[in-house]
Amino acid sequence: MAAIETSSLTKRYGDVVAVDDVDLTVEEGEVFGFLGPNGAGKTTTIDVLLDFIRPTEGSATVLGYDAQAETDAVRERVGILPDGVGLYDRSTGYRHLEFAIESKGGSETPEELLDRVGLDREAAERPVGGYSKGMTQRLTMAMALAGDPDLLVLDEPSSGLDPIGIREMQRLVREEAESGTTVFFSSHILGQVSAVCDRVGILDEGELVTVDTIEGLRESAGVGSRLVVEVGGGRAENVDLTALSGVTAVDRTDGDLVVSYTDAAAKAAAIHRLVDAGVEVLDFSTEEATLEDLFAAYTGTDAAAVQDADAEAGERGDEASGDGITGRVAAGIGGGDE
Amino acid sequence: MSWQLVARKDFEDTVRSKMIWSIVAVFVLLMGIVAVGTTAGGSGDPTASDVIGLFVSLAGNLLIPVTALVVGYMAIVGERQSGSLRVLFGLSHNRRDVVAGKYASRISVMVLVALVTLSVAAVMILGIVGSLPLGTFGPFLVLTVLLAAAFTALAVGVSAMTDTRMQAMGGAIGSYVGFALLWHPFVAGVHYLVEGELAGLDAQGWYFLLLRLDPMTAYRQSISLLTEQYQWPLIGWTNIVEDIPAEQAAGENLLLTNRVAGDLPFYLTEWFGAVVLLAWVVVPVALGYWRFQRADLN
């Protein structure tokens, strides 16, 4: 049984197609990354799964239950962290968790959930109205974990989190996955998806462009990250770097050595081998593959246009969450697992 | 029972609203000022009905409907706009739980507000008259609670029906303005079209029935019969859209018993006013629920 299965799922608003004929299967127990720029239709798809909106055509099942006809069965088994949510300002964090646990018939205590998301107990005694975006995000995550759901749906879970918070969230996702929970993780930031996901689906303008493993994405899209080494003396061309695991190509441009790799660990190995061979390494830098590169590779769209759209999306994201900068830094395909 | 969880959580949050209790405080202050004014040598010997009349003009025409609309209009659309509706769904509550829970919670809050203001009126009557005439005060209490519930239900219905906060606010304000200011001229217009003239002091039963489809009119008509004093609306349209000689347009002349020939038909009695209010408690929220069940909620 698939955790999520959509068939020919389509949602139109008048002439606008938000989700276009999407066939998606998420297996039980996997961490699935749902990647795409803001406005690609990710939230619309998630909304259909929770019967927040009804599809124009096609259907969806969640954990074997029809998302429209068996809504209650779906909701009992799913935990959701929606994007950009406002909670109840006058209630404390504790009260929110009690409500969540009671609603889900969970057996955990509010304290256990607080510890899992790294929210301190003192903060939980205060009304949520005074919380920062990051604290709200952690609390909402804790509520989503109540009742130990079989499927965790996370919509842009890193919004409002600082880099430490993002790492903690990724750790949480791995913990959940280890305990058998399926995680459906939507994001517009490649690095975050690649850091935790087994497989990735890319959504662009409502269409599912591809579904693949992270490895598969790198290979078939031909986009990896590059290590650019400025070499001085020594015969760099005599050193065989392609033999290193994770290195896909070695080129020379303007006297620099350009090492393409898919595994972040290959960087250090390459530098090490050069130094060992007596090559003088003056400087080096890395160029990470970005979501834009990946999109350009898959959709054939003009990378600059995608970049514009994404930058715009990023700005909106910044306003709400401030994740734009970390997004850029972490956007490398291989960068996220460092 | 999932909706009860939603109701209890929502009640806790709503009852802490400072705005609601400041409106109530202003009302208590106004009633207090009037009480002091009356006992410190006002005209005549005030009765319980006078205090009720004062309550109707302050609370019945204004405070209770407006507070109820404020309490109710954000109930559901607010959750839609903040995104917390997704959280509720994720916590395994369904659309019915949300509407039923919010409805029960907001009505409870407003019944509490009504009971607080009614207790102020009771204290005033005890202070000024010395005893509380339960035969009048009991039905008055029931009608007032129903009025509060009717406007809350109307607002929750609007909240379930609309897609945005602004639409819901428009619906809430619009319904108050419509009932308080426009309903009587509209019904007068219908009378003019049907009968070829404006209603006089004596008029057909259906005319008053149409008027009392407005919950505030239903409330006032019933209280008027109860206290045998005519309760004036916010705006005295009677002087403008009805053809009544000025010297007759006052006090007891305007009671339904004096304007309709023979015995009052059942639909103009005070208990039928309560039935009209009950219909308002049920119908708008049922319509809102129907719409909400079918809506895309993003």
Short mmCIF file of C-alpha atoms in Angstrom, two decimals, chain B residues 53-204:
data_model
loop_
_atom_site.label_atom_id
_atom_site.label_comp_id
_atom_site.label_asym_id
_atom_site.label_seq_id
_atom_site.Cartn_x
_atom_site.Cartn_y
_atom_site.Cartn_z
CA GLY B 53 -37.19 49.39 28.47
CA LEU B 54 -33.85 51.04 29.16
CA PHE B 55 -32.12 47.69 28.71
CA VAL B 56 -33.86 47.13 25.37
CA SER B 57 -32.84 50.52 24.01
CA LEU B 58 -29.20 50.15 25.06
CA ALA B 59 -28.52 46.42 24.92
CA GLY B 60 -31.29 45.02 22.72
CA ASN B 61 -30.90 47.54 19.92
CA LEU B 62 -27.17 47.94 20.04
CA LEU B 63 -24.90 46.19 22.51
CA ILE B 64 -26.04 42.60 22.15
CA PRO B 65 -26.37 42.43 18.36
CA VAL B 66 -23.09 44.26 17.76
CA THR B 67 -21.12 42.26 20.35
CA ALA B 68 -22.59 39.02 19.00
CA LEU B 69 -21.52 39.91 15.47
CA VAL B 70 -18.03 40.79 16.72
CA VAL B 71 -17.85 37.53 18.65
CA GLY B 72 -19.00 35.44 15.71
CA TYR B 73 -17.81 36.83 12.40
CA MET B 74 -14.19 35.63 12.62
CA ALA B 75 -15.07 32.22 14.07
CA ILE B 76 -14.39 30.19 10.96
CA VAL B 77 -13.06 32.52 8.29
CA GLY B 78 -10.37 33.61 10.76
CA GLU B 79 -9.10 30.04 10.98
CA ARG B 80 -9.11 29.85 7.23
CA GLN B 81 -7.05 32.98 6.86
CA SER B 82 -4.53 32.21 9.57
CA GLY B 83 -4.03 28.70 8.24
CA SER B 84 -4.87 27.14 11.60
CA LEU B 85 -7.80 25.37 9.95
CA ARG B 86 -5.19 23.09 8.37
CA VAL B 87 -3.88 22.38 11.86
CA LEU B 88 -7.39 21.50 13.06
CA PHE B 89 -7.85 19.18 10.09
CA GLY B 90 -4.46 17.64 10.79
CA LEU B 91 -5.62 17.03 14.35
CA SER B 92 -8.35 14.87 12.86
CA HIS B 93 -11.23 17.31 13.20
CA ASN B 94 -13.51 17.49 10.18
CA ARG B 95 -15.55 20.32 8.74
CA ARG B 96 -18.61 19.43 10.77
CA ASP B 97 -16.56 19.41 13.99
CA VAL B 98 -15.17 22.82 13.17
CA VAL B 99 -18.52 24.46 12.42
CA ALA B 100 -20.34 22.75 15.30
CA GLY B 101 -17.54 23.44 17.76
CA LYS B 102 -17.17 27.10 16.82
CA TYR B 103 -20.94 27.58 16.83
CA ALA B 104 -21.34 26.06 20.29
CA SER B 105 -18.39 27.98 21.66
CA ARG B 106 -19.28 31.42 20.34
CA ILE B 107 -22.91 31.06 21.36
CA SER B 108 -21.80 30.08 24.85
CA VAL B 109 -19.60 33.15 25.08
CA MET B 110 -22.44 35.40 23.96
CA VAL B 111 -24.94 33.77 26.32
CA LEU B 112 -22.47 34.51 29.09
CA VAL B 113 -22.27 38.15 27.97
CA ALA B 114 -26.08 38.34 27.87
CA LEU B 115 -26.38 36.85 31.35
CA VAL B 116 -23.84 39.33 32.75
CA THR B 117 -25.74 42.29 31.30
CA LEU B 118 -29.05 40.80 32.44
CA SER B 119 -27.74 40.46 35.96
CA VAL B 120 -26.89 44.16 35.86
CA ALA B 121 -30.50 44.85 34.87
CA ALA B 122 -31.73 42.56 37.67
CA VAL B 123 -29.59 44.36 40.25
CA MET B 124 -30.92 47.69 38.99
CA ILE B 125 -34.52 46.55 39.28
CA LEU B 126 -33.88 45.23 42.79
CA GLY B 127 -32.19 48.49 43.74
CA ILE B 128 -34.82 50.81 42.29
CA VAL B 129 -38.07 48.85 42.61
CA GLY B 130 -37.14 46.59 45.52
CA SER B 131 -38.35 43.29 44.03
CA LEU B 132 -37.88 41.34 40.82
CA PRO B 133 -41.15 40.50 38.99
CA LEU B 134 -40.20 37.03 37.77
CA GLY B 135 -43.27 36.70 35.53
CA THR B 136 -41.91 39.52 33.38
CA PHE B 137 -38.20 39.12 34.00
CA GLY B 138 -38.12 35.39 33.19
CA PRO B 139 -39.46 35.67 29.62
CA PHE B 140 -37.40 38.86 29.18
CA LEU B 141 -34.29 36.87 30.12
CA VAL B 142 -35.14 34.05 27.70
CA LEU B 143 -35.82 36.47 24.84
CA THR B 144 -32.57 38.36 25.49
CA VAL B 145 -30.50 35.17 25.52
CA LEU B 146 -32.21 34.12 22.28
CA LEU B 147 -31.43 37.48 20.70
CA ALA B 148 -27.77 37.09 21.63
CA ALA B 149 -27.72 33.54 20.25
CA ALA B 150 -29.51 34.59 17.05
CA PHE B 151 -26.96 37.26 16.14
CA THR B 152 -24.04 35.04 17.09
CA ALA B 153 -25.41 32.24 14.93
CA LEU B 154 -25.93 34.70 12.08
CA ALA B 155 -22.31 35.83 12.36
CA VAL B 156 -20.96 32.27 12.57
CA GLY B 157 -23.07 31.39 9.53
CA VAL B 158 -21.61 34.34 7.63
CA SER B 159 -18.15 33.29 8.80
CA ALA B 160 -18.65 29.78 7.43
CA MET B 161 -20.03 31.10 4.17
CA THR B 162 -17.37 33.64 3.27
CA ASP B 163 -13.86 33.21 1.89
CA THR B 164 -12.13 36.20 3.45
CA ARG B 165 -12.14 38.18 6.66
CA MET B 166 -13.25 41.30 4.79
CA GLN B 167 -16.24 39.52 3.27
CA ALA B 168 -17.24 38.24 6.69
CA MET B 169 -16.89 41.69 8.21
CA GLY B 170 -18.97 43.12 5.39
CA GLY B 171 -21.59 40.46 5.99
CA ALA B 172 -21.67 41.15 9.72
CA ILE B 173 -21.86 44.93 9.42
CA GLY B 174 -24.26 44.61 6.50
CA SER B 175 -26.64 42.41 8.44
CA TYR B 176 -26.78 44.83 11.37
CA VAL B 177 -27.23 47.87 9.15
CA GLY B 178 -29.78 45.99 7.08
CA PHE B 179 -31.89 45.00 10.06
CA ALA B 180 -31.48 48.11 12.19
CA LEU B 181 -31.85 50.70 9.44
CA LEU B 182 -33.25 49.28 6.24
CA TRP B 183 -35.66 46.50 7.14
CA HIS B 184 -38.57 48.67 8.25
CA PRO B 185 -38.52 50.96 5.18
CA PHE B 186 -38.25 47.86 3.00
CA VAL B 187 -41.30 46.24 4.60
CA ALA B 188 -43.13 49.57 4.36
CA GLY B 189 -42.33 49.55 0.65
CA VAL B 190 -43.81 46.07 0.30
CA HIS B 191 -46.94 47.29 2.10
CA TYR B 192 -47.14 50.22 -0.28
CA LEU B 193 -46.87 47.95 -3.30
CA VAL B 194 -49.48 45.52 -2.00
CA GLU B 195 -51.98 47.88 -0.45
CA GLY B 196 -51.30 51.03 -2.48
CA GLU B 197 -50.61 53.06 0.66
CA LEU B 198 -48.35 53.13 3.69
CA ALA B 199 -49.46 51.26 6.77
CA GLY B 200 -51.64 53.25 9.13
CA LEU B 201 -52.07 52.80 12.88
CA ASP B 202 -54.31 49.85 12.10
CA ALA B 203 -52.59 47.47 9.78
CA GLN B 204 -52.69 43.91 8.50
#
